[in-house]
Structures are given as structure tokens and as C-alpha cells.
Amino acid sequence: MHELGITQNIIAIVRENAQGKKVQRVLLEIGQLSAIMPEAIKFCFDICAKDTIVEGAVLEILEIPGMAKCRQCDTTFSVDQPFGICECGSVQLDIITGEELKIKEIEVEDLCV
């Protein structure tokens, strides 16, 4: 399960960017063509966050659908796998979306003294 290593890296990046502040929420974008299972990331998140400033943070995952553009006819269409065929018959496609793995937002605790 490569999602464990990916989640460990996500936690490390979040910790670094939180600059010591307690993390409340993390929003990830995961493309449906990325070969990353959102449920596995959710499962690993709490385990990897334990005893860190990320522990207890809410994890939200926004799944990004796959979109491709045909090089032959410029048609843009949805795809559910990293390859396909356009209605014009071309297999020359550029994947536009669906391969993402992004930390889109990190919400940290802002303490007022």
C-alpha cells in the first residue's frame, strides 16, 4: 500500500507549513486517475498524524475527475482511466485533469492572547 508513504509525506509537508501551529483541517485534491485510493489515505491519515500537531485534524478529500483533450480534433471529454479513445477515433490524448495530488488548504489554530 503506497498510500502509507504518501500520507507520511503529506503529514510532513503539512507540519512544515503549519509552522508549529495546531492543524485543524487539511483539504486534499486527489485525481481519479492518480492510482491513489482516497479511502486508504483517510485510513492512514490518523495513524500518521498521531503525536504530531496534525493529530485530530479533519481530513477532507476532493476527488478530481479525469478529463482529456484530443490532439486530433481538440475535443475535451471525461475519462475514467489514463488512456482512451476520442469519438473521432484518435488515441492521441492529453490528460488535463485527474492525475492531481495536491494539498489544497491547511487550516491552523490561531491563538489570541
XYZ file of C-alpha atoms in Angstrom:
113
model
C 0.000 0.000 0.000
C 1.902 3.042 -1.270
C -0.733 5.310 0.291
C 1.012 4.947 3.683
C 4.209 6.539 2.338
C 2.199 9.205 0.516
C 0.283 10.028 3.693
C 3.517 10.254 5.699
C 4.796 12.787 3.155
C 1.527 14.745 3.297
C 1.763 14.945 7.100
C 5.411 16.084 6.861
C 4.519 18.849 4.391
C 1.539 19.970 6.474
C 3.662 20.065 9.648
C 6.342 22.115 7.932
C 3.845 24.634 6.561
C 1.862 24.912 9.804
C 4.941 26.474 11.455
C 4.270 24.906 14.839
C 0.564 25.812 14.979
C -2.038 23.132 15.678
C -3.627 21.947 12.418
C -7.436 21.953 12.381
C -8.209 20.861 8.819
C -6.452 19.589 5.698
C -8.023 19.653 2.235
C -6.506 17.366 -0.395
C -7.245 17.150 -4.097
C -6.810 13.639 -5.454
C -7.320 12.917 -9.133
C -9.359 9.879 -10.047
C -6.605 8.824 -12.475
C -3.797 9.149 -9.917
C -3.873 5.499 -8.741
C -4.207 6.813 -5.175
C -7.099 5.459 -3.163
C -8.752 8.249 -1.127
C -10.129 5.735 1.396
C -6.626 4.400 2.041
C -5.334 7.964 2.580
C -8.175 8.561 5.055
C -7.312 5.330 6.850
C -3.604 6.213 7.105
C -4.106 9.893 7.985
C -4.970 9.498 11.679
C -2.248 6.900 12.156
C 0.421 9.105 10.561
C -0.798 12.236 12.373
C -0.625 10.641 15.841
C 1.532 12.592 18.319
C 2.020 15.491 15.862
C 0.453 18.941 15.502
C -1.774 17.352 12.835
C -3.380 14.881 15.268
C -7.137 15.403 15.421
C -7.289 17.459 12.213
C -10.209 16.918 9.879
C -9.174 15.471 6.535
C -11.287 16.462 3.536
C -10.649 14.943 0.131
C -11.911 16.456 -3.085
C -11.788 13.917 -5.910
C -10.939 15.460 -9.281
C -12.485 13.711 -12.297
C -10.368 12.733 -15.274
C -10.548 14.973 -18.330
C -8.675 14.586 -21.602
C -8.248 16.653 -24.741
C -7.885 15.094 -28.160
C -4.827 16.262 -30.101
C -6.588 15.461 -33.358
C -9.904 17.336 -33.047
C -9.444 19.422 -29.834
C -12.472 17.808 -28.164
C -12.386 17.768 -24.355
C -14.110 14.829 -22.658
C -14.157 12.890 -19.405
C -12.088 9.736 -18.944
C -12.077 7.184 -16.146
C -8.677 5.709 -16.980
C -5.369 7.286 -18.057
C -5.928 6.270 -21.678
C -8.881 6.178 -24.002
C -10.219 6.947 -27.417
C -11.908 10.083 -28.682
C -15.191 10.000 -30.595
C -13.151 10.934 -33.695
C -11.207 7.668 -33.283
C -7.926 9.199 -32.142
C -5.983 7.786 -29.217
C -3.687 10.825 -29.113
C -4.940 12.383 -25.896
C -3.557 14.844 -23.378
C -4.742 14.292 -19.820
C -5.912 17.661 -18.496
C -7.144 16.717 -15.013
C -7.367 13.632 -12.869
C -3.715 12.965 -12.026
C -3.509 15.503 -9.187
C -2.360 15.033 -5.646
C -2.383 18.449 -4.002
C -2.569 19.804 -0.513
C -5.091 22.491 -1.391
C -5.684 24.026 2.064
C -4.333 23.807 5.578
C -6.325 25.382 8.391
C -4.394 26.076 11.583
C -5.415 27.215 15.046
C -4.985 30.947 15.558
C -4.488 31.646 19.231
C -5.457 35.034 20.595
C -3.637 36.047 23.753
